[in-house]
Short mmCIF file of C-alpha atoms in Angstrom, two decimals:
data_model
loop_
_atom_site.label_atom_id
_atom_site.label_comp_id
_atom_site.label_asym_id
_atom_site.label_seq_id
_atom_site.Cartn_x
_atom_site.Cartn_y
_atom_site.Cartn_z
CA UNK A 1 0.00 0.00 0.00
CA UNK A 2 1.51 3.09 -1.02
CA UNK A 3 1.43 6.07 1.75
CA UNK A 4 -0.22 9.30 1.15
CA UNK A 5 3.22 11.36 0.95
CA UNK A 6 5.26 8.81 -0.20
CA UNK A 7 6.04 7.72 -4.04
CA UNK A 8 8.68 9.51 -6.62
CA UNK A 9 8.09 12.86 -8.06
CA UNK A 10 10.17 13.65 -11.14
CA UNK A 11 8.17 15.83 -12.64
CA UNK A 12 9.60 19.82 -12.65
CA UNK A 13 6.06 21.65 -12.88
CA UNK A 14 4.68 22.89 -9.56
CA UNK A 15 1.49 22.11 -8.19
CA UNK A 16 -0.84 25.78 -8.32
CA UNK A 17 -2.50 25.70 -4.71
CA UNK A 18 -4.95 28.58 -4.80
CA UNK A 19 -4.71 31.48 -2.96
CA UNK A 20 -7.32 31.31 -0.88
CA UNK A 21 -7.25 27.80 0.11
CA UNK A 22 -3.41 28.96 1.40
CA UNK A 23 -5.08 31.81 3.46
CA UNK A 24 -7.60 29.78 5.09
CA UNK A 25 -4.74 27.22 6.06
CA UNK A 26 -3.18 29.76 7.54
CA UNK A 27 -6.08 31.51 9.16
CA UNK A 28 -6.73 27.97 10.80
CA UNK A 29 -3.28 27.74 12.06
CA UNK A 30 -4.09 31.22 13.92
CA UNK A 31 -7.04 30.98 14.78
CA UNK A 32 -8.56 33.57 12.80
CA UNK A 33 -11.03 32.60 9.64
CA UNK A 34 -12.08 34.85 6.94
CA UNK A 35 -15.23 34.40 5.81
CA UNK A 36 -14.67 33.85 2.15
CA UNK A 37 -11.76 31.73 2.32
CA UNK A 38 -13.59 29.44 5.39
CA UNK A 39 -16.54 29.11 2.79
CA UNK A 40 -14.05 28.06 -0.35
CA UNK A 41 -12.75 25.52 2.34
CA UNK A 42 -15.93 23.72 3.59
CA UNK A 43 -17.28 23.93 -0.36
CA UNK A 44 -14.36 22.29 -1.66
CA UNK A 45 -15.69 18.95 -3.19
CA UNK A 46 -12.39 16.90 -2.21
CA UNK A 47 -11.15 16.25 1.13
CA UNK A 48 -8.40 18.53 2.31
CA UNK A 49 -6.70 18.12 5.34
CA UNK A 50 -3.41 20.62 6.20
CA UNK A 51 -0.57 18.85 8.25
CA UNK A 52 1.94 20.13 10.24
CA UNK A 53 5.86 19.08 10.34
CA UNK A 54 4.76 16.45 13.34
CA UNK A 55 2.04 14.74 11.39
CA UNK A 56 -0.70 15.82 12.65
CA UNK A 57 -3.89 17.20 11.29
CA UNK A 58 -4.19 21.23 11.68
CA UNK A 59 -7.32 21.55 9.85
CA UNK A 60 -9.53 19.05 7.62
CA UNK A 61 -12.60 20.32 5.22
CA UNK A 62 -15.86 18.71 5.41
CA UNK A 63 -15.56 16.28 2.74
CA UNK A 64 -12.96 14.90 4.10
CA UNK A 65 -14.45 14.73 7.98
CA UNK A 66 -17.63 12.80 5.57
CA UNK A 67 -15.14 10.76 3.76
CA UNK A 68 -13.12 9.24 6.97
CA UNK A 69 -17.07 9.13 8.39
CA UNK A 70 -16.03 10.68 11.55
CA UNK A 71 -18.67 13.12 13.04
CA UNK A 72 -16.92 16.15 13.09
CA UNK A 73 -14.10 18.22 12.20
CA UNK A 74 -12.98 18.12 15.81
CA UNK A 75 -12.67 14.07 16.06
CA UNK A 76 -9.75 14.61 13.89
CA UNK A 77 -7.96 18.37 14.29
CA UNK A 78 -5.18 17.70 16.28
CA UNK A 79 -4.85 13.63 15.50
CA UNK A 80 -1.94 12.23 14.22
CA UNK A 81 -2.35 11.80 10.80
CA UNK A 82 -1.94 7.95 10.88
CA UNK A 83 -5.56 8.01 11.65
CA UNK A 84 -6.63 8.34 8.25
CA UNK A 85 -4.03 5.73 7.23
CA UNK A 86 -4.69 1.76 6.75
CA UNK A 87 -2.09 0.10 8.89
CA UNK A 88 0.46 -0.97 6.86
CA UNK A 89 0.84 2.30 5.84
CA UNK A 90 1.38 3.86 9.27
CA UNK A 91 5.45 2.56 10.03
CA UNK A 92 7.00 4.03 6.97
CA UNK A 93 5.27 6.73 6.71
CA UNK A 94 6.70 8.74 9.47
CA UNK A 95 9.68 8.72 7.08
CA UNK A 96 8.01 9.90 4.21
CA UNK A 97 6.66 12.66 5.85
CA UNK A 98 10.47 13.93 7.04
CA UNK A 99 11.34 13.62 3.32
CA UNK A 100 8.41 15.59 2.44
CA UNK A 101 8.89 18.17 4.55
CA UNK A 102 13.07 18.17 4.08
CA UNK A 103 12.79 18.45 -0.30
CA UNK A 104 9.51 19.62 -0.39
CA UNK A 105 7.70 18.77 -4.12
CA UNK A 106 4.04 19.47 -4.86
CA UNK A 107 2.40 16.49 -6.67
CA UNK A 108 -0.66 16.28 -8.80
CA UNK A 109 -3.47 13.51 -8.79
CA UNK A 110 -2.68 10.17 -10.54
CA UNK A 111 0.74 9.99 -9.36
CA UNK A 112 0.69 7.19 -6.59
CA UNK A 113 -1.65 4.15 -7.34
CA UNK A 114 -3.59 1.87 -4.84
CA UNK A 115 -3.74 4.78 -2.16
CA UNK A 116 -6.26 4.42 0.36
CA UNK A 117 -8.09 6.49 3.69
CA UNK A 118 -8.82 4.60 6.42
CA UNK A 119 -12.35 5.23 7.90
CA UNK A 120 -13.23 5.79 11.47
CA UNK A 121 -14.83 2.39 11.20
CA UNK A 122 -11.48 0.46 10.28
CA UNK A 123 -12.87 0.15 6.57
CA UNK A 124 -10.75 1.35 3.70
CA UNK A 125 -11.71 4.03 0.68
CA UNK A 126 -9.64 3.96 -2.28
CA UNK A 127 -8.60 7.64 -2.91
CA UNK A 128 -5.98 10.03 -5.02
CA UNK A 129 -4.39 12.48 -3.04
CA UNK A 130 -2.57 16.01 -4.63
CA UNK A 131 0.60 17.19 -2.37
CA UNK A 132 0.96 20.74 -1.90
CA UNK A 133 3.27 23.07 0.69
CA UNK A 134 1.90 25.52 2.29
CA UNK A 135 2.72 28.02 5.65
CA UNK A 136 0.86 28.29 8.59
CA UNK A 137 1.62 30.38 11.48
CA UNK A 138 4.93 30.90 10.32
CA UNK A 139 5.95 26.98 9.99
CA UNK A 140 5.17 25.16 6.87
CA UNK A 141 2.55 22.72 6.44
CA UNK A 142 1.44 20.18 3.98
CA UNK A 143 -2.04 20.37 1.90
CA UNK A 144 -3.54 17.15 0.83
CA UNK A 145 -6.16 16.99 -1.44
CA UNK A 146 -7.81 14.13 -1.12
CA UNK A 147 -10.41 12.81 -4.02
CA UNK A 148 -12.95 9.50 -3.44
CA UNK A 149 -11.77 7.20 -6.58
CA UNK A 150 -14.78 4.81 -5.49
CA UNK A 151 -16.76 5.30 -8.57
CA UNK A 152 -14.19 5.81 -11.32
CA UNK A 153 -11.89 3.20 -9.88
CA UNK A 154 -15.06 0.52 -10.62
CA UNK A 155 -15.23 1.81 -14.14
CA UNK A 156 -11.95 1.25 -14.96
CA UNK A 157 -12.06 -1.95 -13.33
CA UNK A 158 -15.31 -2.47 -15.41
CA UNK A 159 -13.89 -1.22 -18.83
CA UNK A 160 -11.00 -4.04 -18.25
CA UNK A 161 -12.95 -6.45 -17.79
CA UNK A 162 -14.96 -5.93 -21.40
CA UNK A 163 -11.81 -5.55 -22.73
CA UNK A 164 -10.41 -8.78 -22.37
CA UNK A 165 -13.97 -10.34 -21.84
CA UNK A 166 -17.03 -11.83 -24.04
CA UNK A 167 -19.94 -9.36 -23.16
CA UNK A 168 -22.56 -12.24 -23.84
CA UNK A 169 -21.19 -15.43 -21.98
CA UNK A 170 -18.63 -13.36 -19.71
CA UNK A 171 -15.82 -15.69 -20.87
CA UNK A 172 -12.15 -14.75 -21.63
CA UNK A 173 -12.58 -13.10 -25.19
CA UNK A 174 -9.63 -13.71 -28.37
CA UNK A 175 -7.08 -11.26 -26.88
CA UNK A 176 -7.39 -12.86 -23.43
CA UNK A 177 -7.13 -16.10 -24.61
CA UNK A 178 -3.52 -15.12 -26.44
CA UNK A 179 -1.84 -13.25 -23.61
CA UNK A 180 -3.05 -16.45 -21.23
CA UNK A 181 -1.62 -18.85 -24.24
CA UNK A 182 1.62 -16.96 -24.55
CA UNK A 183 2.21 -17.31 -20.71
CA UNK A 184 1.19 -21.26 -20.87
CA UNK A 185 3.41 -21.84 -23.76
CA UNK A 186 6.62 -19.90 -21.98
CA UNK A 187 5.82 -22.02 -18.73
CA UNK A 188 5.47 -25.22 -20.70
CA UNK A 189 8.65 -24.59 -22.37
CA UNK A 190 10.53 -23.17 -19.17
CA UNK A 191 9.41 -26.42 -16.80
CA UNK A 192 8.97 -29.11 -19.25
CA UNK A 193 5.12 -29.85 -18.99
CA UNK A 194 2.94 -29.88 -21.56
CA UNK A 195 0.61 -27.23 -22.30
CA UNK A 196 -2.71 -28.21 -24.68
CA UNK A 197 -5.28 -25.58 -26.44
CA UNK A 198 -9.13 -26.75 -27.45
CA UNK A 199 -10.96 -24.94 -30.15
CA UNK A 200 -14.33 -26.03 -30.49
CA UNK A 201 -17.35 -25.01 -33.30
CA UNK A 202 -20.90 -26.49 -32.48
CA UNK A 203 -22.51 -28.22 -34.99
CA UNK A 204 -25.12 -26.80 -36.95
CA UNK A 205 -25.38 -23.50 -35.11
CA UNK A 206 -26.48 -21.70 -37.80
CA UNK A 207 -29.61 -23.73 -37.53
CA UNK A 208 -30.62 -23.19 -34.78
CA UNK A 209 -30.72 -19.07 -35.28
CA UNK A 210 -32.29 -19.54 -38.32
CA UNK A 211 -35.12 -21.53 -36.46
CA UNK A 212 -35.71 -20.39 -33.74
CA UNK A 213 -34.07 -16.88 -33.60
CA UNK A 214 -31.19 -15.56 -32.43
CA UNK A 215 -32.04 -15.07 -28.85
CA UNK A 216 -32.57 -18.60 -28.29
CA UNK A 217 -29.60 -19.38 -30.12
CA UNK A 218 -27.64 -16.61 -27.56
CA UNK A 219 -28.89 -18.66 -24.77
CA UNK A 220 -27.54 -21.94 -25.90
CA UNK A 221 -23.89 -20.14 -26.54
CA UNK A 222 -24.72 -18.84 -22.89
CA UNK A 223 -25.29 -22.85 -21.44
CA UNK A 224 -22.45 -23.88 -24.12
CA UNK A 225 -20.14 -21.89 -21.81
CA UNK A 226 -21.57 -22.46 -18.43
CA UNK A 227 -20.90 -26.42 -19.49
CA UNK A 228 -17.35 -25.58 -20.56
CA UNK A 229 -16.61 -24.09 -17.37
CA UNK A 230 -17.89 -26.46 -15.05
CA UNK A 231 -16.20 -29.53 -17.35
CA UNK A 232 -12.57 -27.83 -16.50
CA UNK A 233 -10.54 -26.79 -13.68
CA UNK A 234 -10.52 -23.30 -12.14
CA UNK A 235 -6.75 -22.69 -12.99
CA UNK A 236 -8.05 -23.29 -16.82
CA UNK A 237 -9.40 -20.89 -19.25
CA UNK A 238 -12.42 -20.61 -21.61
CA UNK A 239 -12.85 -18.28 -24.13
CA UNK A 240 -15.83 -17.65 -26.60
CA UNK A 241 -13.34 -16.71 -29.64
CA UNK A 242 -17.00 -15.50 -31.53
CA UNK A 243 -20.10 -16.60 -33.19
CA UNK A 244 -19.99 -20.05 -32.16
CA UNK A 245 -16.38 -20.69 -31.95
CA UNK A 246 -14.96 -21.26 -28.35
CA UNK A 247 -11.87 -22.91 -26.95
CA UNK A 248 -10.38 -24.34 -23.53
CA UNK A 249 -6.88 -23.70 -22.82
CA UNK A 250 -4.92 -25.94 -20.23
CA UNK A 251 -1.79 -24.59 -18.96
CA UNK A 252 -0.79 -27.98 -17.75
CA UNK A 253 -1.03 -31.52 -18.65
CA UNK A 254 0.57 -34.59 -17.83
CA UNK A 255 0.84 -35.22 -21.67
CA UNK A 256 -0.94 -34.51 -25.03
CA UNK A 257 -3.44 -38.09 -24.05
CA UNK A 258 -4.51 -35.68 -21.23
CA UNK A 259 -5.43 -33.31 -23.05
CA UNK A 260 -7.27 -35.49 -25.53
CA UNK A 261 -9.44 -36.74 -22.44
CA UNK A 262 -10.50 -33.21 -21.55
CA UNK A 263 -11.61 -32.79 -25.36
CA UNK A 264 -14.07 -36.06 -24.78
CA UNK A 265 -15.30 -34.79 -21.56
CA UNK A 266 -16.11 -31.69 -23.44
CA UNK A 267 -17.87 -33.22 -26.02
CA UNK A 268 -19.92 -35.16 -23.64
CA UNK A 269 -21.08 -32.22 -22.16
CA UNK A 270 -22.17 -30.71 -24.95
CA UNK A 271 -23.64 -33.82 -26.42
CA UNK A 272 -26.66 -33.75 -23.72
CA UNK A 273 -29.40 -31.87 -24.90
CA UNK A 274 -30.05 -28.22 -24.13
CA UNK A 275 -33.52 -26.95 -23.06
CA UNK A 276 -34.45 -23.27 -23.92
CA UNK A 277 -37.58 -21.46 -23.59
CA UNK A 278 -39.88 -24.85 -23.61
CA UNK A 279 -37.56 -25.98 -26.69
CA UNK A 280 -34.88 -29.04 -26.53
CA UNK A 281 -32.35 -28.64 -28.68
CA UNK A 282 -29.60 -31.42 -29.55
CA UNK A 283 -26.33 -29.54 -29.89
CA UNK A 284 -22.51 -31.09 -30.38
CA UNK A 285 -19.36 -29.92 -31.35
CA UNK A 286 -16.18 -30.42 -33.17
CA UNK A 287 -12.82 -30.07 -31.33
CA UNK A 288 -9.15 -29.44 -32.44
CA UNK A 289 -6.40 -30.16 -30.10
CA UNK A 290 -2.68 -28.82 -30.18
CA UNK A 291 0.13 -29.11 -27.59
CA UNK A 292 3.18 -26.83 -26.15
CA UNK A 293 6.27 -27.82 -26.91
CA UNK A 294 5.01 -31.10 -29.07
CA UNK A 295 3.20 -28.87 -31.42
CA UNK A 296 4.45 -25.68 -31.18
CA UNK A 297 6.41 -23.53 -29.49
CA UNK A 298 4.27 -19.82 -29.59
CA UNK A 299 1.26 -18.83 -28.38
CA UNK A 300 0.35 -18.06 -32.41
CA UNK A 301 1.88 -21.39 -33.74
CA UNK A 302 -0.73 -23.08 -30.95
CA UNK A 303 -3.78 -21.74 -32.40
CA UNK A 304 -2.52 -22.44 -35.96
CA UNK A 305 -1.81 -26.21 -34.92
CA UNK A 306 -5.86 -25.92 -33.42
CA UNK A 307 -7.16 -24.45 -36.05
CA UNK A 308 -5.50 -26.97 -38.13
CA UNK A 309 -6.97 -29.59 -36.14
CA UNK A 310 -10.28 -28.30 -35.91
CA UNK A 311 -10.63 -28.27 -39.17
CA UNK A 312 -9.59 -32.32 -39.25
CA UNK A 313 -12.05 -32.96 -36.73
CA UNK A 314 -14.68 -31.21 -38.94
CA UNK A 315 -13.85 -33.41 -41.83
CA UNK A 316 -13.56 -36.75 -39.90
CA UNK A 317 -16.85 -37.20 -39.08
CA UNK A 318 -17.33 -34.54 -35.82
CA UNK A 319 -18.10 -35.48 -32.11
CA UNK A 320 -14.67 -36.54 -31.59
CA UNK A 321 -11.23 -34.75 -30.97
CA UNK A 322 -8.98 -34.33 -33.12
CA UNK A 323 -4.96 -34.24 -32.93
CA UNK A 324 -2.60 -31.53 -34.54
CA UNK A 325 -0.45 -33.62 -36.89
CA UNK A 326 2.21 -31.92 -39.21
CA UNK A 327 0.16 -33.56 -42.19
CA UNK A 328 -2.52 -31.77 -41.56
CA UNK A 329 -0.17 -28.11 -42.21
CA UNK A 330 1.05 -30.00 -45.55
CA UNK A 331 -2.20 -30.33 -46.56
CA UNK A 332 -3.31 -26.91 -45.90
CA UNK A 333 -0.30 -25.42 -47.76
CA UNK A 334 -1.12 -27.83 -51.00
CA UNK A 335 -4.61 -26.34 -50.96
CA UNK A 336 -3.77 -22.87 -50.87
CA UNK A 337 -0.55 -23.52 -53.43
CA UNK A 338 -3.78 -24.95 -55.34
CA UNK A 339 -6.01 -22.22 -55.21
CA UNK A 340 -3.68 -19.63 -56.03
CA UNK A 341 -2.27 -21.22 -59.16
CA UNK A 342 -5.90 -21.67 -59.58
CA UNK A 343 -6.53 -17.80 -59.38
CA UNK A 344 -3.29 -17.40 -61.73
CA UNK A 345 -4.81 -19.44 -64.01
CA UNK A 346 -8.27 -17.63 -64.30
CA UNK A 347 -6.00 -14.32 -64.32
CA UNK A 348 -4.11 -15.21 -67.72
CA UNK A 349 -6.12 -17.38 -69.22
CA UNK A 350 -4.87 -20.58 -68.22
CA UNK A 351 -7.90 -22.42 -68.25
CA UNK A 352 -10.24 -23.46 -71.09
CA UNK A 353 -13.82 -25.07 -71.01
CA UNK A 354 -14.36 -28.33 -73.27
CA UNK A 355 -17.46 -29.95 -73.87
CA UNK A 356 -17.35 -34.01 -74.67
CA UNK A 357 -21.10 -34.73 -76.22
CA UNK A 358 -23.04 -37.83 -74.74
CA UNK A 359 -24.03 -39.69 -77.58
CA UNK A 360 -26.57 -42.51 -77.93
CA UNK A 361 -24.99 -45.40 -79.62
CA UNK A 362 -28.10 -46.80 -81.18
CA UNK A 363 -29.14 -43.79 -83.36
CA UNK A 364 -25.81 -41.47 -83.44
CA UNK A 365 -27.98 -38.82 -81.68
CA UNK A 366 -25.92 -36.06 -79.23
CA UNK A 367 -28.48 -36.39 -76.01
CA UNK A 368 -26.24 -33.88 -73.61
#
């Protein structure tokens, strides 16, 4: 936990601390309180709280007293400031606050992360505090200004979770899936275990949002996933890739047979029947399997070598796992060598359209 006063400032701008907050600090410090500047003070919407050389709290605003939930201004004027800090905080921060006050650096918001104020009731509010010097009563004080991050700290947290997640089944989405690939496949290689990836495509998907619609057929990608996840161990990771394309990643196996029996489990899972909205629906699934270091060595390579097999498993009948072989690249590269001598062809002319009649023997006649 980082402390209030604490963290490096390399920055060479100056915090501005307005004039009148300065005033009232040091009005406080003597006792005497203009009007205007006591009314700035107590409007302020973010905590403030001045601190002497000692630590301890010369004067606190409102918002802060209603942030630390204390009843009143008074509970806290003259406390030490570790009051208002969680207690890991409180031992090195002593120190901090002699640096502070020795090299004395104004700091903006944003510059510390993870700060927190402890709460009168022992509870802890994530906040961003600003650092500013000012004097009161002839001896220098620090300013804090102290700003409640509840609200935008859950949106952040929020937006990074969409960003690496599927908004419909809450699953890891594609760019989760790599970063958690690339650090199975660097573990795999590192310790010598065996790291395996999954892809799976239902069968017949399309179907089934053709027939009955597409909110039915969200709902089965939503039970599709809640199957996937309870067929797996917590340590493993599922990811809806998109449409109806999902995968399983295991960042260790005993070997790539392992891995094959996960890939029947799965399919057994998804081979029972799924009941939506009074329908039941009879859904399966197609899975390609690749391994770290048999198959490849990359995150990227992996989902190649998955794809790869995928696409086997597809063509060999589906409901049953299929195994990354190097044949199955070969292949793949002779199809696309194919199709693009294919498209060179049609380009310049390289292919020409015969007809061969069907004749009937009997009478000499051309029938087709």
């Amino acid at each position: 936990m980082s402390a209030w006063m604490g963290g490096s400032v390399t920055a060479t701008t100056s915090l501005h601390i307005p004039a009148a907050l300065l005033a009232e600090a040091e009005a406080a410090a003597s006792g005497v309180i203009a009007p205007l500047e006591r009314a700035v003070f107590d409007a302020a919407p973010d905590g403030i709280a001045v601190v002497d050389e000692t630590a301890t709290l010369v004067r606190v605003n409102p918002a802060l007293v209603r942030m630390a939930g204390y009843p009143d201004a008074a509970a806290l004027v003259g406390q030490p400031l570790d009051v208002l800090l969680p207690s890991a905080a409180r031992g090195a921060h002593a120190a901090w606050v002699r640096r502070f006050f020795a090299h004395p650096q104004p700091r903006p918001m944003g510059r510390v992360r993870d700060l927190a104020l402890r709460r009168a009731d022992g509870s802890e509010l994530p906040v961003d505090i600003a650092l500013g010097l000012c004097v009161c009563d002839g001896r220098p004080c620090a300013v804090a200004f102290v700003r409640d991050v509840t609200e935008s700290r859950a949106l952040i947290e929020r937006l990074q979770h969409l960003a690496a997640h599927d908004p419909l089944t809450g699953l890891a989405n594609r760019a989760q899936l790599r970063s958690q690939a690339c650090l199975a496949a660097a573990a795999a290689r590192r310790h010598g275990h065996t790291a395996a990836l999954l892809l799976l495509d239902l069968d017949d998907f399309k179907g089934i949002n053709d027939t009955h619609g597409h909110p039915v057929g969200d709902r089965v990608l939503q039970v599709v996933a809640e199957r996937l996840r309870e067929a797996v161990r917590t340590d493993d990771v599922v990811a809806r890739l998109g449409g109806d394309e999902f995968a399983v990643l295991l960042p260790y196996v005993e070997s790539p047979v392992d891995a094959l029996r996960v890939a029947d489990k799965l399919l057994i899972a998804l081979g029972r029947p799924v009941r939506v909205e009074g329908l039941e629906l009879a859904i399966g699934a197609s899975v390609g399997v690749a391994c770290c270091p048999q198959d490849a060595q990359d995150a990227d390579a992996l989902l190649r070598a998955a794809d790869l097999a995928l696409y086997a498993a597809k063509g060999g009948g589906r409901q049953q796992p299929a195994r990354y072989a190097p044949a199955l690249a070969q292949a793949m590269d002779e199809r696309a060598r194919l199709a693009e001598r294919l498209r060179l062809a049609l380009r310049h002319g390289g292919l020409a359209l015969h007809y061969q009649p069907q004749v009937d023997v009997r009478t000499g006649a051309v029938v087709g």
